[in-house]
């Protein structure tokens, strides 16, 4: 890990134009030197938009009555996993709104069991929010090995402005620690350029990731959703894109061997935004594998792209684009976080 100060990060985040492009090139070279030029593809299955939380920025928040709620059955989740496997992918991400009721968690455990039974080599990442430690253990036993839980912001006072009671910052951190303890590859991330956020907050976010010693990161620019309480706040999309890309490049510089996703939110702000993320040092892309009909209902923010109906076609076009960038699409390689492999080796030799 490279050490860096908060003011140094703030200066890097401010870079624009030619200096910014050069910075991204350096970050991209750091990726190549540390973890090769491979780009891993994860099939993203957004299996339910039912959510018990009321995050003030999010379109699928509990209080939004203007969206159609859906939840895929275990068989439907399996069918999406089948599609990902048929497209040659060896890794999927199951994401949903947050629910802690037993119906939900047992459905998910059963879905994991079905997937692992049919596709024993499939690597499964979960992103289903805060759960009890025992439930995380159950998911791990059923074959999920990676977990993504965004902290959203590393400042407790900023967290309070984005999340109503009873959500709590310390509970989220506790969950991240539990996940790591259980043996998951742990990912977190923040929304970039969210309301009330400062550059100093973003710099602290990077330092938070290093302190937590994360294995993976999924960060994306905040994009307003018109049915949320924060939608009226002034929003500059170009600033969001630039900061989103610079955050990737800074993180790659300080944590050279972690997996960093180039997210859909970048693509929403600018066509080709996801590719810019790769050029800034990201090494993971997550093509959509949810059933086409439910994609518009997983509306985290306005104008979220629905993707291409034929997942396989989309995978092929993504692969082509990656090659055009001079990078290597790696579908068969499960893309375990190099940082995780090194950290586990270090722990066992102690
Ligand atoms: N329930 C899961 C997944 C939630 S949705 C969990 O809690 O981890 C996944 C991510 O979408 C969230 O973590 C959040 O960072 C992002 N998101 C939500 N609303 C958004 C918005 N308006 N703009 C950009 N990203 C948003």
mmCIF file of N, CA, C and O and ligand atoms in Angstrom, residues 57-59 95-98 127-129 148-150 152 172 191 221-225 298 300-301, ligand 1:
data_model
loop_
_atom_site.group_PDB
_atom_site.id
_atom_site.type_symbol
_atom_site.label_atom_id
_atom_site.label_comp_id
_atom_site.label_asym_id
_atom_site.label_seq_id
_atom_site.Cartn_x
_atom_site.Cartn_y
_atom_site.Cartn_z
ATOM 1 N N UNK A 57 -31.354 9.134 -0.792
ATOM 2 C CA UNK A 57 -30.924 9.357 -2.183
ATOM 3 C C UNK A 57 -31.412 8.270 -3.127
ATOM 4 O O UNK A 57 -31.269 8.382 -4.334
ATOM 5 N N UNK A 58 -31.959 7.178 -2.595
ATOM 6 C CA UNK A 58 -32.100 5.966 -3.410
ATOM 7 C C UNK A 58 -33.526 5.762 -3.913
ATOM 8 O O UNK A 58 -34.495 5.840 -3.154
ATOM 9 N N UNK A 59 -33.645 5.457 -5.208
ATOM 10 C CA UNK A 59 -34.948 5.292 -5.851
ATOM 11 C C UNK A 59 -35.731 4.087 -5.372
ATOM 12 O O UNK A 59 -36.955 4.047 -5.506
ATOM 13 N N UNK A 95 -27.457 -8.919 -6.276
ATOM 14 C CA UNK A 95 -27.712 -7.693 -5.507
ATOM 15 C C UNK A 95 -29.215 -7.486 -5.344
ATOM 16 O O UNK A 95 -30.005 -7.857 -6.211
ATOM 17 N N UNK A 96 -29.589 -6.834 -4.235
ATOM 18 C CA UNK A 96 -31.014 -6.549 -4.020
ATOM 19 C C UNK A 96 -31.163 -5.426 -3.011
ATOM 20 O O UNK A 96 -30.188 -4.986 -2.395
ATOM 21 N N UNK A 97 -32.394 -5.001 -2.824
ATOM 22 C CA UNK A 97 -32.705 -4.125 -1.711
ATOM 23 C C UNK A 97 -32.447 -4.889 -0.420
ATOM 24 O O UNK A 97 -32.212 -6.100 -0.439
ATOM 25 N N UNK A 98 -32.492 -4.167 0.684
ATOM 26 C CA UNK A 98 -32.094 -4.792 1.943
ATOM 27 C C UNK A 98 -33.303 -5.303 2.724
ATOM 28 O O UNK A 98 -34.239 -4.550 2.966
ATOM 29 N N UNK A 127 -24.496 -8.749 -2.517
ATOM 30 C CA UNK A 127 -24.623 -7.353 -2.104
ATOM 31 C C UNK A 127 -26.057 -7.167 -1.634
ATOM 32 O O UNK A 127 -26.920 -6.702 -2.379
ATOM 33 N N UNK A 128 -26.307 -7.619 -0.414
ATOM 34 C CA UNK A 128 -27.668 -7.589 0.126
ATOM 35 C C UNK A 128 -27.707 -6.907 1.490
ATOM 36 O O UNK A 128 -28.559 -7.213 2.339
ATOM 37 N N UNK A 129 -26.763 -5.991 1.690
ATOM 38 C CA UNK A 129 -26.843 -5.105 2.837
ATOM 39 C C UNK A 129 -26.438 -5.701 4.176
ATOM 40 O O UNK A 129 -25.720 -6.696 4.257
ATOM 41 N N UNK A 148 -20.131 -7.355 -1.090
ATOM 42 C CA UNK A 148 -19.987 -5.927 -1.350
ATOM 43 C C UNK A 148 -20.997 -5.160 -0.502
ATOM 44 O O UNK A 148 -22.201 -5.365 -0.632
ATOM 45 N N UNK A 149 -20.494 -4.321 0.395
ATOM 46 C CA UNK A 149 -21.379 -3.500 1.237
ATOM 47 C C UNK A 149 -20.794 -2.092 1.276
ATOM 48 O O UNK A 149 -19.792 -1.836 1.949
ATOM 49 N N UNK A 150 -21.415 -1.205 0.535
ATOM 50 C CA UNK A 150 -20.856 0.156 0.481
ATOM 51 C C UNK A 150 -21.082 0.894 1.793
ATOM 52 O O UNK A 150 -22.190 0.838 2.335
ATOM 53 N N UNK A 152 -20.901 4.042 1.744
ATOM 54 C CA UNK A 152 -21.531 5.237 1.129
ATOM 55 C C UNK A 152 -20.789 6.541 1.426
ATOM 56 O O UNK A 152 -20.667 7.400 0.564
ATOM 57 N N UNK A 172 -22.769 -0.478 10.087
ATOM 58 C CA UNK A 172 -22.215 -0.836 8.774
ATOM 59 C C UNK A 172 -20.768 -1.295 8.891
ATOM 60 O O UNK A 172 -20.350 -2.288 8.303
ATOM 61 N N UNK A 191 -20.626 6.645 -2.639
ATOM 62 C CA UNK A 191 -21.177 7.409 -3.747
ATOM 63 C C UNK A 191 -20.344 8.670 -3.867
ATOM 64 O O UNK A 191 -20.050 9.329 -2.864
ATOM 65 N N UNK A 221 -20.528 7.511 -9.210
ATOM 66 C CA UNK A 221 -21.071 8.841 -8.980
ATOM 67 C C UNK A 221 -22.518 8.764 -8.509
ATOM 68 O O UNK A 221 -23.276 7.911 -8.958
ATOM 69 N N UNK A 222 -22.866 9.645 -7.603
ATOM 70 C CA UNK A 222 -24.267 9.815 -7.208
ATOM 71 C C UNK A 222 -25.019 10.438 -8.390
ATOM 72 O O UNK A 222 -24.486 11.312 -9.079
ATOM 73 N N UNK A 223 -26.230 9.953 -8.615
ATOM 74 C CA UNK A 223 -27.103 10.530 -9.641
ATOM 75 C C UNK A 223 -28.485 10.704 -8.997
ATOM 76 O O UNK A 223 -29.003 9.756 -8.394
ATOM 77 N N UNK A 224 -29.085 11.887 -9.082
ATOM 78 C CA UNK A 224 -30.367 12.083 -8.385
ATOM 79 C C UNK A 224 -31.472 11.177 -8.918
ATOM 80 O O UNK A 224 -31.458 10.795 -10.087
ATOM 81 N N UNK A 225 -32.398 10.842 -8.054
ATOM 82 C CA UNK A 225 -33.629 10.151 -8.460
ATOM 83 C C UNK A 225 -34.785 11.071 -8.097
ATOM 84 O O UNK A 225 -34.901 11.512 -6.948
ATOM 85 N N UNK A 298 -35.450 -1.731 -11.128
ATOM 86 C CA UNK A 298 -34.323 -1.582 -10.191
ATOM 87 C C UNK A 298 -33.742 -0.182 -10.410
ATOM 88 O O UNK A 298 -32.609 0.005 -10.845
ATOM 89 N N UNK A 300 -32.321 2.730 -9.129
ATOM 90 C CA UNK A 300 -31.621 3.397 -8.028
ATOM 91 C C UNK A 300 -31.597 4.901 -8.248
ATOM 92 O O UNK A 300 -31.667 5.685 -7.314
ATOM 93 N N UNK A 301 -31.449 5.308 -9.525
ATOM 94 C CA UNK A 301 -31.360 6.724 -9.883
ATOM 95 C C UNK A 301 -31.996 6.923 -11.244
ATOM 96 O O UNK A 301 -32.293 5.939 -11.950
HETATM 97 N N1 LIG B 1 -28.982 -3.277 -0.449
HETATM 98 C C1 LIG B 1 -27.660 -3.399 -0.969
HETATM 99 C C2 LIG B 1 -27.526 -2.848 -2.384
HETATM 100 C C3 LIG B 1 -28.178 -1.544 -2.574
HETATM 101 S S1 LIG B 1 -28.178 -0.773 -4.131
HETATM 102 C C4 LIG B 1 -26.705 -2.749 0.006
HETATM 103 O O1 LIG B 1 -27.148 -2.075 0.917
HETATM 104 O O2 LIG B 1 -25.520 -2.926 -0.143
HETATM 105 C C5 LIG B 1 -26.477 -0.617 -4.492
HETATM 106 C C6 LIG B 1 -25.865 0.756 -4.398
HETATM 107 O O3 LIG B 1 -26.507 1.684 -5.244
HETATM 108 C C7 LIG B 1 -25.903 1.431 -3.065
HETATM 109 O O4 LIG B 1 -24.926 0.927 -2.212
HETATM 110 C C8 LIG B 1 -25.663 2.896 -3.434
HETATM 111 O O5 LIG B 1 -24.299 3.250 -3.285
HETATM 112 C C9 LIG B 1 -26.041 2.971 -4.908
HETATM 113 N N2 LIG B 1 -27.055 4.007 -5.121
HETATM 114 C C10 LIG B 1 -28.270 4.128 -4.524
HETATM 115 N N3 LIG B 1 -28.879 5.271 -4.920
HETATM 116 C C11 LIG B 1 -28.035 5.884 -5.781
HETATM 117 C C12 LIG B 1 -28.074 7.108 -6.508
HETATM 118 N N4 LIG B 1 -29.117 7.934 -6.429
HETATM 119 N N5 LIG B 1 -27.024 7.421 -7.296
HETATM 120 C C13 LIG B 1 -25.977 6.590 -7.405
HETATM 121 N N6 LIG B 1 -25.864 5.442 -6.730
HETATM 122 C C14 LIG B 1 -26.883 5.081 -5.920
#
